[in-house]
Coordinates of C-alpha atoms in Angstrom, one line a residue:
Chain A
M62 CA 80.3 82.6 -19.1
I63 CA 80.5 78.8 -19.1
A64 CA 78.3 76.8 -17.0
G65 CA 80.9 74.1 -16.3
R66 CA 83.2 76.6 -14.5
V67 CA 80.6 78.3 -12.3
Q68 CA 80.5 76.8 -8.9
P69 CA 77.1 75.0 -8.4
A70 CA 74.9 76.5 -5.9
P71 CA 74.5 74.6 -2.6
R72 CA 72.0 72.0 -3.4
V73 CA 70.7 71.7 0.2
S74 CA 68.9 75.0 -0.1
R75 CA 67.1 74.2 -3.3
P76 CA 63.4 74.1 -2.5
R77 CA 61.3 71.0 -3.7
L78 CA 58.9 72.0 -6.3
F79 CA 57.1 68.6 -5.8
A80 CA 55.4 67.1 -2.9
R81 CA 55.9 63.4 -2.2
G82 CA 52.5 62.5 -3.5
Q83 CA 53.2 64.0 -6.8
R84 CA 56.5 62.1 -7.2
L85 CA 54.6 59.2 -8.4
L86 CA 53.1 61.1 -11.3
I87 CA 56.6 62.6 -12.2
Y88 CA 58.0 59.2 -12.5
A89 CA 55.1 58.0 -14.4
I90 CA 55.8 60.9 -17.0
L91 CA 59.5 60.2 -17.0
L92 CA 58.7 56.5 -17.7
I93 CA 56.4 57.3 -20.7
V94 CA 59.1 59.8 -22.2
L95 CA 61.7 57.1 -21.9
A96 CA 59.4 54.6 -23.8
A97 CA 58.9 57.2 -26.4
I98 CA 62.5 57.8 -26.8
L99 CA 63.7 54.1 -26.7
F100 CA 60.9 52.4 -28.9
P101 CA 62.2 53.8 -32.2
I102 CA 65.7 52.9 -31.2
Y103 CA 64.8 49.5 -30.1
W104 CA 62.8 49.2 -33.6
M105 CA 65.9 50.3 -35.7
A106 CA 68.0 47.7 -33.7
T107 CA 65.8 44.6 -33.9
I108 CA 64.8 45.2 -37.6
S109 CA 68.5 44.9 -38.4
L110 CA 68.5 41.7 -36.6
K111 CA 65.5 40.2 -38.2
L112 CA 64.8 38.0 -41.3
P113 CA 62.7 39.4 -44.0
R114 CA 59.7 37.2 -43.4
E115 CA 59.8 38.5 -39.7
I116 CA 59.8 41.9 -40.9
Y117 CA 57.0 41.9 -43.4
R118 CA 54.9 38.7 -43.3
Q119 CA 54.7 37.8 -39.5
P120 CA 55.6 41.0 -37.7
S121 CA 56.1 40.8 -34.0
L122 CA 57.5 43.2 -31.3
W123 CA 60.2 40.8 -30.4
P124 CA 62.5 39.0 -32.9
K125 CA 62.1 35.3 -32.7
I126 CA 65.4 34.5 -34.9
V127 CA 68.2 36.9 -34.5
T128 CA 70.3 37.0 -37.6
L129 CA 73.1 39.1 -38.9
D130 CA 72.4 38.5 -42.5
N131 CA 71.1 42.0 -43.0
Y132 CA 74.6 43.1 -42.1
R133 CA 76.2 40.8 -44.6
V134 CA 73.9 41.9 -47.4
L135 CA 74.7 45.6 -46.6
I136 CA 78.5 45.2 -46.6
E137 CA 78.8 42.3 -49.2
E138 CA 76.2 43.0 -51.7
K139 CA 75.7 46.8 -51.2
G140 CA 79.4 47.7 -50.7
F141 CA 78.7 49.6 -47.6
L142 CA 82.4 49.6 -46.6
T143 CA 83.0 52.0 -49.6
N144 CA 80.5 54.4 -48.0
I145 CA 82.0 54.3 -44.6
R146 CA 85.4 54.9 -46.3
N147 CA 84.1 57.8 -48.1
S148 CA 82.4 59.3 -45.0
L149 CA 85.6 58.9 -43.1
I150 CA 87.6 60.6 -45.7
V151 CA 85.3 63.6 -45.8
A152 CA 84.5 64.0 -42.1
S153 CA 88.0 63.7 -40.9
S154 CA 89.4 66.1 -43.6
V155 CA 86.7 68.6 -42.7
T156 CA 87.5 68.3 -39.1
V157 CA 91.3 68.9 -39.5
L158 CA 90.8 71.8 -41.9
C159 CA 88.3 73.4 -39.8
L160 CA 90.0 73.1 -36.4
L161 CA 92.9 74.8 -37.9
I162 CA 91.4 77.6 -39.8
A163 CA 88.8 78.1 -37.0
S164 CA 91.7 78.1 -34.2
F165 CA 93.4 80.9 -36.2
A166 CA 90.2 82.9 -36.6
A167 CA 88.9 82.5 -33.0
Y168 CA 92.5 83.4 -31.5
S169 CA 92.3 86.6 -33.7
L170 CA 88.7 87.4 -32.5
V171 CA 89.3 86.8 -28.9
R172 CA 93.0 88.1 -28.3
F173 CA 93.6 90.8 -30.9
R174 CA 92.3 94.3 -31.1
Y175 CA 91.5 95.9 -34.5
R176 CA 88.6 97.6 -36.4
F177 CA 86.0 95.7 -37.9
K178 CA 86.4 92.9 -35.4
G179 CA 82.7 93.4 -34.2
V180 CA 81.5 93.0 -37.7
I181 CA 83.5 90.0 -38.6
G182 CA 82.3 88.2 -35.5
R183 CA 78.8 89.0 -36.4
L184 CA 79.3 87.9 -40.1
I185 CA 80.6 84.5 -38.7
L186 CA 77.4 84.1 -36.7
F187 CA 75.5 85.0 -39.8
A188 CA 77.2 82.6 -41.9
Y189 CA 76.6 79.9 -39.3
L190 CA 72.8 80.7 -39.5
T191 CA 72.6 80.8 -43.3
P192 CA 70.9 77.6 -44.1
T193 CA 72.4 75.2 -46.7
S194 CA 69.0 75.2 -48.4
L195 CA 69.6 78.7 -49.5
L196 CA 73.2 78.1 -50.8
F197 CA 73.0 74.8 -52.6
I198 CA 71.9 76.1 -56.0
P199 CA 74.6 78.8 -56.4
L200 CA 77.2 76.3 -54.7
S201 CA 76.3 73.8 -57.4
I202 CA 76.9 76.1 -60.2
I203 CA 80.3 77.3 -58.4
V204 CA 81.5 73.7 -57.8
A205 CA 80.8 72.8 -61.6
R206 CA 82.8 76.0 -62.5
L207 CA 85.7 74.7 -60.3
N208 CA 85.5 71.3 -61.8
L209 CA 84.9 69.9 -58.3
G210 CA 81.7 68.2 -59.2
N211 CA 81.3 64.5 -58.1
S212 CA 84.4 64.6 -56.0
L213 CA 85.1 64.1 -52.4
H214 CA 87.5 67.2 -52.4
G215 CA 84.3 69.2 -53.6
L216 CA 82.4 67.8 -50.7
I217 CA 85.0 68.6 -48.2
I218 CA 85.3 72.1 -49.4
V219 CA 81.5 73.1 -49.5
Y220 CA 81.1 71.4 -46.1
L221 CA 83.1 74.1 -44.6
T222 CA 80.0 76.4 -45.4
F223 CA 78.2 75.2 -42.4
A224 CA 81.4 73.6 -40.3
L225 CA 83.7 76.6 -40.3
P226 CA 81.2 79.2 -38.7
L227 CA 80.2 76.9 -36.0
S228 CA 83.7 75.9 -35.0
T229 CA 84.9 79.4 -34.9
W230 CA 81.9 80.6 -32.7
L231 CA 82.3 77.7 -30.5
L232 CA 86.2 78.0 -30.2
S233 CA 85.8 81.7 -29.7
G234 CA 83.8 80.8 -26.5
Y235 CA 86.3 78.3 -25.1
F236 CA 89.3 80.7 -25.8
R237 CA 87.4 83.5 -24.1
S238 CA 87.6 81.3 -20.9
V239 CA 91.2 80.9 -20.9
P240 CA 93.1 83.7 -19.1
A241 CA 95.4 85.6 -21.5
E242 CA 98.0 86.0 -18.8
L243 CA 99.8 82.8 -19.6
E244 CA 100.1 83.8 -23.3
E245 CA 101.1 87.3 -22.5
Q246 CA 104.0 85.9 -20.2
A247 CA 105.3 83.7 -22.9
M248 CA 105.3 86.5 -25.4
V249 CA 107.3 88.7 -22.8
D250 CA 109.7 85.8 -22.9
G251 CA 110.1 85.9 -26.6
T252 CA 107.6 83.4 -27.8
T253 CA 105.9 84.5 -31.2
R254 CA 102.2 85.0 -31.5
I255 CA 102.0 81.6 -33.4
G256 CA 103.9 80.0 -30.7
A257 CA 101.6 81.2 -28.0
L258 CA 98.5 79.9 -29.9
F259 CA 100.1 76.5 -30.6
R260 CA 102.0 75.9 -27.4
I261 CA 99.8 77.6 -24.7
L262 CA 96.2 78.4 -25.9
L263 CA 95.4 75.2 -27.7
P264 CA 96.8 72.9 -25.1
L265 CA 94.8 74.7 -22.5
S266 CA 91.7 74.5 -24.6
A267 CA 92.3 70.9 -25.4
P268 CA 88.9 69.7 -24.1
G269 CA 87.1 72.5 -26.2
L270 CA 89.1 71.4 -29.3
V271 CA 87.8 67.8 -28.7
A272 CA 84.2 68.8 -28.4
V273 CA 84.4 71.1 -31.5
G274 CA 86.1 68.4 -33.5
I275 CA 83.4 66.0 -32.4
F276 CA 80.6 68.5 -33.5
T277 CA 82.5 69.1 -36.9
F278 CA 83.1 65.4 -37.6
T279 CA 79.4 64.5 -36.9
G280 CA 78.2 67.4 -38.8
A281 CA 80.0 66.2 -41.8
W282 CA 79.2 62.7 -41.3
N283 CA 75.5 63.3 -41.1
E284 CA 75.2 65.6 -44.0
L285 CA 72.6 64.6 -46.7
L286 CA 71.4 67.6 -49.1
L287 CA 74.9 68.6 -50.3
A288 CA 76.0 65.1 -50.7
L289 CA 72.9 64.4 -52.7
I290 CA 73.8 67.2 -55.0
F291 CA 77.4 67.0 -55.6
I292 CA 78.0 63.1 -55.7
T293 CA 76.7 61.5 -58.8
S294 CA 78.7 58.3 -58.9
E295 CA 78.0 55.2 -56.8
D296 CA 81.6 54.6 -55.7
K297 CA 81.8 58.2 -54.3
R298 CA 78.6 58.0 -52.1
T299 CA 78.8 58.7 -48.4
V300 CA 76.9 56.9 -45.9
P301 CA 73.9 59.2 -45.6
L302 CA 73.5 59.1 -49.3
A303 CA 74.0 55.5 -49.7
L304 CA 71.1 54.8 -47.4
Q305 CA 68.8 57.3 -48.9
Y306 CA 69.3 55.6 -52.2
L307 CA 68.4 52.3 -50.6
I308 CA 65.1 53.8 -49.8
T309 CA 64.5 55.1 -53.1
G310 CA 65.2 51.8 -54.8
D311 CA 62.3 49.6 -56.2
V312 CA 62.7 47.1 -53.4
L313 CA 62.7 48.4 -49.8
L314 CA 65.3 46.7 -48.0
W315 CA 64.4 47.6 -44.5
G316 CA 66.5 44.9 -42.8
P317 CA 69.9 46.3 -44.7
I318 CA 68.8 49.7 -44.3
M319 CA 68.2 49.5 -40.5
A320 CA 71.7 47.6 -40.4
G321 CA 73.3 50.8 -42.1
A322 CA 71.4 53.0 -39.7
V323 CA 72.7 51.1 -36.8
L324 CA 76.4 51.0 -38.1
S325 CA 76.1 54.8 -38.9
A326 CA 74.8 55.9 -35.6
V327 CA 76.8 53.7 -33.3
P328 CA 80.2 55.6 -33.7
V329 CA 78.4 59.0 -33.6
V330 CA 76.4 58.2 -30.3
V331 CA 79.4 57.0 -28.5
L332 CA 81.4 60.2 -29.4
Y333 CA 78.4 62.4 -28.5
L334 CA 78.0 60.8 -25.2
L335 CA 81.8 60.8 -24.4
A336 CA 81.7 64.7 -25.3
Q337 CA 78.5 65.2 -23.2
R338 CA 80.2 67.2 -20.5
F339 CA 81.8 69.7 -23.0
M340 CA 78.8 70.0 -24.9
V341 CA 76.6 71.4 -22.3
Q342 CA 79.3 74.2 -21.8
G343 CA 79.2 74.8 -25.6
M344 CA 75.4 75.1 -25.3
T345 CA 75.4 77.9 -22.9
H346 CA 76.6 79.7 -25.8
G347 CA 73.2 78.6 -27.3
S348 CA 74.9 77.8 -30.6
V349 CA 74.7 74.1 -31.0
K350 CA 72.9 72.6 -33.9
G351 CA 70.3 70.1 -32.8
Chain B
M2 CA 105.3 96.1 -20.5
A3 CA 108.0 97.2 -17.9
V4 CA 110.5 97.4 -20.5
I5 CA 108.3 99.7 -22.6
A6 CA 107.3 101.8 -19.6
S7 CA 111.0 102.7 -19.0
R8 CA 111.9 104.0 -22.3
R9 CA 109.8 107.3 -21.7
P10 CA 110.6 109.3 -24.8
T11 CA 109.8 106.6 -27.4
E12 CA 106.8 105.1 -25.4
R13 CA 104.2 106.5 -27.6
R14 CA 105.6 105.4 -30.8
V15 CA 106.4 102.1 -29.4
L16 CA 102.8 101.6 -28.2
L17 CA 101.4 102.8 -31.4
T18 CA 103.4 100.4 -33.5
F19 CA 102.6 97.6 -31.1
A20 CA 99.1 98.3 -31.7
R21 CA 99.4 98.5 -35.3
R22 CA 101.4 95.2 -35.6
N23 CA 99.0 93.5 -33.3
A24 CA 96.1 94.4 -35.5
L25 CA 97.9 93.4 -38.4
W26 CA 98.4 89.8 -36.9
G27 CA 94.9 89.9 -36.1
Y28 CA 93.7 90.6 -39.6
L29 CA 96.2 87.8 -40.8
F30 CA 94.8 85.1 -38.4
V31 CA 91.1 85.8 -39.3
L32 CA 91.8 86.1 -43.0
P33 CA 91.5 82.4 -44.0
A34 CA 88.3 82.0 -42.5
C35 CA 87.0 85.3 -43.9
A36 CA 88.0 84.4 -47.2
I37 CA 86.4 80.9 -47.2
L38 CA 83.2 82.3 -45.8
L39 CA 83.3 85.1 -48.3
G40 CA 83.6 82.7 -51.1
L41 CA 81.3 79.9 -49.9
V42 CA 78.7 81.7 -47.8
A43 CA 78.5 85.4 -48.8
Y44 CA 79.1 85.2 -52.7
P45 CA 76.6 82.2 -53.0
F46 CA 74.1 83.9 -50.8
F47 CA 74.0 87.1 -53.2
Y48 CA 74.4 84.9 -56.1
A49 CA 71.2 83.0 -55.2
I50 CA 69.3 86.4 -55.0
F51 CA 70.7 87.3 -58.4
I52 CA 69.8 83.9 -60.0
S53 CA 66.3 84.2 -58.7
F54 CA 65.8 87.2 -60.8
T55 CA 66.9 85.3 -64.1
S56 CA 65.5 82.8 -66.3
R57 CA 68.5 80.6 -65.7
V58 CA 68.4 76.7 -66.4
V59 CA 71.2 74.2 -66.5
G60 CA 73.7 75.0 -69.2
D61 CA 72.0 78.4 -70.0
P62 CA 72.6 81.5 -67.8
G63 CA 69.3 82.9 -69.1
E64 CA 68.5 86.5 -68.8
W65 CA 67.0 89.1 -66.3
V66 CA 63.4 88.7 -65.8
G67 CA 62.8 90.8 -62.9
L68 CA 60.1 89.4 -60.6
A69 CA 58.6 87.0 -63.0
N70 CA 59.9 83.8 -61.2
F71 CA 58.2 85.2 -57.9
R72 CA 54.9 86.1 -59.7
Y73 CA 55.1 82.4 -60.9
L74 CA 55.7 81.0 -57.3
F75 CA 52.6 82.7 -55.8
G76 CA 50.4 81.4 -58.3
W77 CA 51.7 78.0 -58.0
S78 CA 49.9 75.5 -55.7
S79 CA 52.9 73.6 -54.6
F80 CA 54.5 76.8 -53.4
T81 CA 51.7 78.1 -51.3
K82 CA 51.4 74.8 -49.8
A83 CA 55.0 74.7 -49.0
V84 CA 54.5 78.1 -47.3
R85 CA 51.7 76.8 -45.1
N86 CA 53.3 73.6 -44.4
T87 CA 56.4 75.2 -43.4
I88 CA 54.6 77.5 -41.0
V89 CA 52.5 74.5 -39.6
L90 CA 55.6 72.3 -39.1
V91 CA 57.6 75.2 -37.4
V92 CA 54.8 76.4 -35.2
V93 CA 53.3 73.1 -34.2
S94 CA 56.8 71.6 -33.4
D95 CA 58.2 74.6 -31.6
I96 CA 55.1 74.4 -29.1
L97 CA 55.5 70.7 -28.5
K98 CA 59.3 71.0 -28.0
L99 CA 58.9 73.8 -25.7
V100 CA 56.2 72.2 -23.6
I101 CA 58.1 68.8 -23.5
G102 CA 61.4 70.6 -23.2
L103 CA 60.7 72.9 -20.4
G104 CA 58.5 70.4 -18.6
L105 CA 61.3 67.7 -18.5
A106 CA 63.8 70.5 -17.6
L107 CA 62.0 71.6 -14.8
I108 CA 61.5 68.0 -13.5
L109 CA 65.0 67.1 -14.1
N110 CA 66.2 70.3 -12.2
E111 CA 64.8 68.5 -9.0
R112 CA 66.4 65.9 -6.9
I113 CA 64.9 62.9 -8.6
R114 CA 66.4 59.5 -8.5
G115 CA 67.7 58.0 -11.8
R116 CA 68.1 61.7 -13.1
G117 CA 71.5 61.3 -14.6
L118 CA 70.6 58.0 -16.3
F119 CA 67.2 59.5 -17.7
R120 CA 69.5 62.5 -18.9
S121 CA 71.8 60.2 -20.9
F122 CA 69.1 58.3 -22.4
M123 CA 67.3 61.5 -23.5
L124 CA 70.4 62.7 -25.3
L125 CA 70.1 59.7 -27.7
P126 CA 67.6 60.9 -30.2
W127 CA 69.7 64.2 -30.6
A128 CA 72.9 62.4 -30.6
M129 CA 72.1 60.1 -33.5
P130 CA 72.4 61.3 -37.1
A131 CA 69.3 63.1 -38.4
F132 CA 69.1 60.7 -41.4
V133 CA 69.1 57.8 -39.2
A134 CA 66.4 59.2 -36.9
F135 CA 64.1 59.9 -39.9
L136 CA 65.0 56.6 -41.6
T137 CA 63.7 54.9 -38.5
W138 CA 60.5 56.9 -38.3
R139 CA 59.8 56.2 -41.9
L140 CA 60.1 52.6 -41.0
L141 CA 58.1 53.0 -37.9
F142 CA 55.1 54.5 -40.0
M143 CA 55.2 52.0 -42.6
P144 CA 51.8 49.9 -43.2
I145 CA 53.9 46.8 -43.4
G146 CA 56.8 46.2 -41.0
G147 CA 56.2 49.5 -39.1
G148 CA 56.3 49.6 -35.4
I149 CA 53.6 52.2 -34.9
N150 CA 50.7 49.9 -36.4
L151 CA 52.0 47.0 -34.6
L152 CA 52.2 48.7 -31.3
L153 CA 48.4 49.7 -31.9
S154 CA 47.0 46.5 -33.0
E155 CA 49.1 44.5 -30.2
S156 CA 47.8 46.8 -27.5
G157 CA 44.4 46.6 -28.8
L158 CA 43.9 50.4 -29.4
Y159 CA 43.4 50.3 -33.1
T160 CA 43.4 47.3 -35.3
D161 CA 43.3 48.8 -39.0
I162 CA 46.5 49.3 -40.7
I163 CA 47.0 53.2 -41.3
D164 CA 49.5 54.3 -44.1
W165 CA 50.6 57.1 -41.8
L166 CA 53.0 58.8 -44.4
G167 CA 50.8 57.8 -47.4
Q168 CA 47.7 59.8 -46.7
R169 CA 47.3 63.4 -46.5
S170 CA 45.7 63.7 -43.1
T171 CA 48.3 61.9 -41.4
A172 CA 51.5 62.6 -43.2
M173 CA 52.2 66.1 -41.6
P174 CA 51.3 65.0 -38.0
A175 CA 53.8 61.9 -38.5
V176 CA 56.6 64.2 -39.7
I177 CA 55.9 66.6 -36.9
I178 CA 56.1 63.6 -34.3
A179 CA 59.5 62.5 -35.6
T180 CA 60.9 66.2 -35.9
V181 CA 59.8 66.6 -32.2
W182 CA 61.2 63.4 -31.0
R183 CA 64.8 64.4 -32.6
G184 CA 64.6 68.0 -31.5
F185 CA 63.2 68.1 -28.0
P186 CA 66.5 66.9 -26.1
F187 CA 68.5 69.9 -27.3
W188 CA 65.7 72.1 -25.9
C189 CA 65.5 70.3 -22.7
I190 CA 69.3 70.3 -22.1
S191 CA 69.5 73.9 -22.9
F192 CA 66.7 74.8 -20.4
L193 CA 68.3 72.7 -17.9
A194 CA 71.5 74.3 -18.0
A195 CA 69.9 77.7 -17.9
L196 CA 67.9 76.4 -14.8
Q197 CA 70.9 75.6 -13.0
T198 CA 72.2 79.3 -13.1
V199 CA 69.0 80.5 -11.3
P200 CA 70.3 81.4 -7.8
S201 CA 68.3 79.4 -5.2
E202 CA 68.2 82.5 -2.9
L203 CA 65.6 83.8 -5.5
Y204 CA 63.2 80.6 -4.9
E205 CA 63.8 81.1 -1.0
A206 CA 62.8 84.9 -1.2
A207 CA 59.8 84.1 -3.2
K208 CA 58.9 81.2 -0.8
I209 CA 59.1 83.4 2.2
D210 CA 56.8 85.9 0.3
G211 CA 54.3 83.1 0.2
A212 CA 54.5 82.3 -3.4
N213 CA 53.3 78.7 -4.4
A214 CA 55.0 76.6 -7.0
W215 CA 53.2 77.9 -9.9
Q216 CA 53.8 81.5 -8.9
R217 CA 57.4 80.8 -8.2
F218 CA 57.6 79.4 -11.7
L219 CA 56.1 82.6 -13.2
A220 CA 57.9 85.0 -11.1
V221 CA 61.4 83.6 -10.8
T222 CA 62.0 80.6 -13.3
L223 CA 60.4 82.2 -16.4
P224 CA 62.0 85.5 -16.2
S225 CA 65.5 84.1 -15.4
I226 CA 65.6 81.8 -18.4
R227 CA 63.7 84.1 -20.7
Q228 CA 66.7 84.9 -22.8
V229 CA 67.7 81.3 -23.2
I230 CA 64.0 80.2 -24.1
L231 CA 64.1 83.0 -26.8
I232 CA 67.3 81.9 -28.3
V233 CA 66.3 78.2 -28.4
V234 CA 62.9 79.1 -30.0
L235 CA 64.4 81.2 -32.7
L236 CA 67.5 79.1 -33.4
S237 CA 65.1 76.0 -33.6
S238 CA 62.7 77.7 -36.0
I239 CA 65.4 78.7 -38.4
W240 CA 66.6 75.2 -38.3
T241 CA 63.1 73.7 -38.7
A242 CA 62.1 75.7 -41.4
N243 CA 65.1 74.8 -43.4
S244 CA 65.2 71.2 -42.4
F245 CA 65.5 69.0 -45.5
E246 CA 66.3 65.5 -44.2
N247 CA 63.2 64.8 -42.2
I248 CA 60.8 65.7 -45.2
W249 CA 63.1 64.3 -47.7
I250 CA 63.7 60.9 -46.2
M251 CA 60.2 60.5 -44.6
T252 CA 57.7 61.7 -47.4
Q253 CA 59.7 63.7 -50.1
G254 CA 57.1 66.4 -49.7
G255 CA 54.2 63.8 -50.7
P256 CA 51.4 62.7 -50.8
S257 CA 50.3 65.4 -53.2
D258 CA 52.3 68.2 -51.6
A259 CA 50.7 67.5 -47.9
T260 CA 54.2 67.9 -46.4
M261 CA 55.9 69.9 -49.1
V262 CA 58.5 72.5 -47.7
F263 CA 60.9 75.1 -49.0
P264 CA 64.0 73.1 -49.2
V265 CA 62.3 70.1 -50.8
L266 CA 60.8 72.3 -53.3
A267 CA 63.9 74.0 -54.3
Y268 CA 65.6 70.8 -54.6
F269 CA 62.9 69.5 -56.9
G270 CA 63.2 72.9 -58.8
M271 CA 66.9 72.1 -59.2
Q272 CA 66.5 68.7 -60.5
S273 CA 63.9 69.7 -63.0
Q274 CA 67.1 72.1 -64.2
R275 CA 64.9 75.3 -63.6
L276 CA 67.6 77.1 -61.5
G277 CA 66.0 80.6 -61.8
E278 CA 62.7 79.3 -60.2
A279 CA 64.3 76.9 -57.8
A280 CA 66.5 80.0 -56.5
A281 CA 63.5 81.9 -56.2
V282 CA 61.8 79.4 -53.9
S283 CA 64.7 79.7 -51.3
V284 CA 65.2 83.5 -51.7
A285 CA 61.5 84.0 -51.1
M286 CA 62.1 83.1 -47.5
I287 CA 65.0 85.6 -47.0
P288 CA 62.8 88.3 -45.5
V289 CA 61.5 86.2 -42.7
L290 CA 64.8 84.3 -42.2
A291 CA 66.6 87.6 -42.2
L292 CA 64.6 89.1 -39.3
L293 CA 65.1 85.8 -37.2
V294 CA 68.7 85.8 -37.8
I295 CA 69.2 89.4 -36.7
V296 CA 67.1 89.0 -33.7
V297 CA 68.8 86.0 -32.6
T298 CA 72.5 87.2 -33.4
T299 CA 71.7 90.3 -31.3
L300 CA 70.6 88.1 -28.4
M301 CA 73.5 85.5 -28.8
R302 CA 76.0 88.2 -28.6
E303 CA 74.3 90.1 -25.6
D304 CA 74.5 86.6 -24.0
E305 CA 78.2 86.1 -24.7
A306 CA 79.2 89.5 -23.5

């Protein structure tokens, strides 16, 4: 069942839970929550625009001088563009690989009948819920054995451990909501099963593919633990890794760190807000990592 | 189908081979995903259990030592603290997220002006990368340059500088605040989606029966979204118990293990090259984890059907 496809119940008849007098209290609560949500984001943005002396020596809630110097330091001195490039390579490769493999798997789980299907479906769910913190030690041994340590290729492969089960599970949900008749019709007309997948099911599930693609991309873009273990050389660091090394450095460079935080958050947040509508649908499956 | 039906004598055989070929294609399509998950999830999972029973260090596979690693863990103060901290972190942040998430969902389910705008703003903490959220919170709690101390002193509430993450009494509450900030939108949105599927007739019937708002909440709302609440609580507990970024970025488990949790302890164990013990740290939580996972997968598959 997908919430977005259900006709909403007529709004008119929904009873009011709150009396008029309580509304004021409600708005006060919402305002406080809003302030609590926005203050950290505001702080991140202003620190990224402040000069060091305004961050440490004369702190104030509002920046007096606005500067882009932190961004310059981050990009010119810390080589942040290399980190962005690495993250882009890893995240987009994981996304493409994942969408392809997961589409086949979800197609199989939703449209075909065979023994062990239930078992496989359940195992995929198990795989999704198996935490990375349980797998990273054996994975480090396996990756070293395959000579994939300290390489973006190795990172792309190990990221499939969390990306593939999630995308398969979510895509199965979308595929289930697409009626099978169109594919059956096409197959009666002589289309192969692969043709039915690529020419009918996938185009019809385009919104789902976009949403799952965004989840996969951001999941890989945000990952820290595995990157910390597998990447040892500076030129291969991804964005989260580069920023975490800035906090463990001798001098805390909060200006450039927050500049990096802003630069790495903005694309992801924009993608999320764009995909919001589809995300809520995906969430009725109760399976979106948050 | 019509074609098959018209050829009476061979119908059975055709159908049989169709089913068999169909199954074959099914297996073929699911094979790549299964192979990858077997190699990258199932194999490492059992390998981790195996390693936890050995004296493995980096560069030396070691030998079978039975339960020695686990016996060592239970006498090790960092480990017992990690157990206690993980429970505190999960339970306290779950309760806070439940109260805030459900409360806001109930409010946002009403006809409130500015509801859509608020909803978009509320998604921000969840939409931003976890490492960015926790970096920002680490900065906010800094004694110098941190926004929390500044906010407290500017508003006149408290003027002393507090090193929130540097002292044992405040480090865990600070981490919990950051974890709740980042996590509650997911709870709220999930609850909101569930609330919107509750038929309004149920509320009307309850109202006719004379139920007040609180009684309607207990009798209609809560039973209708019970399943979703349970799934969200369980999922979130699994994630929180295994989250690495929040602790690693904010405190690295310090000060003196006051915020130490399983994943960070396992990571430190790995850094000190003692893989057997490090694996035992992660493996020690499998029993509880397995229970949670089995319950939640059963619920999710019911929900899906």
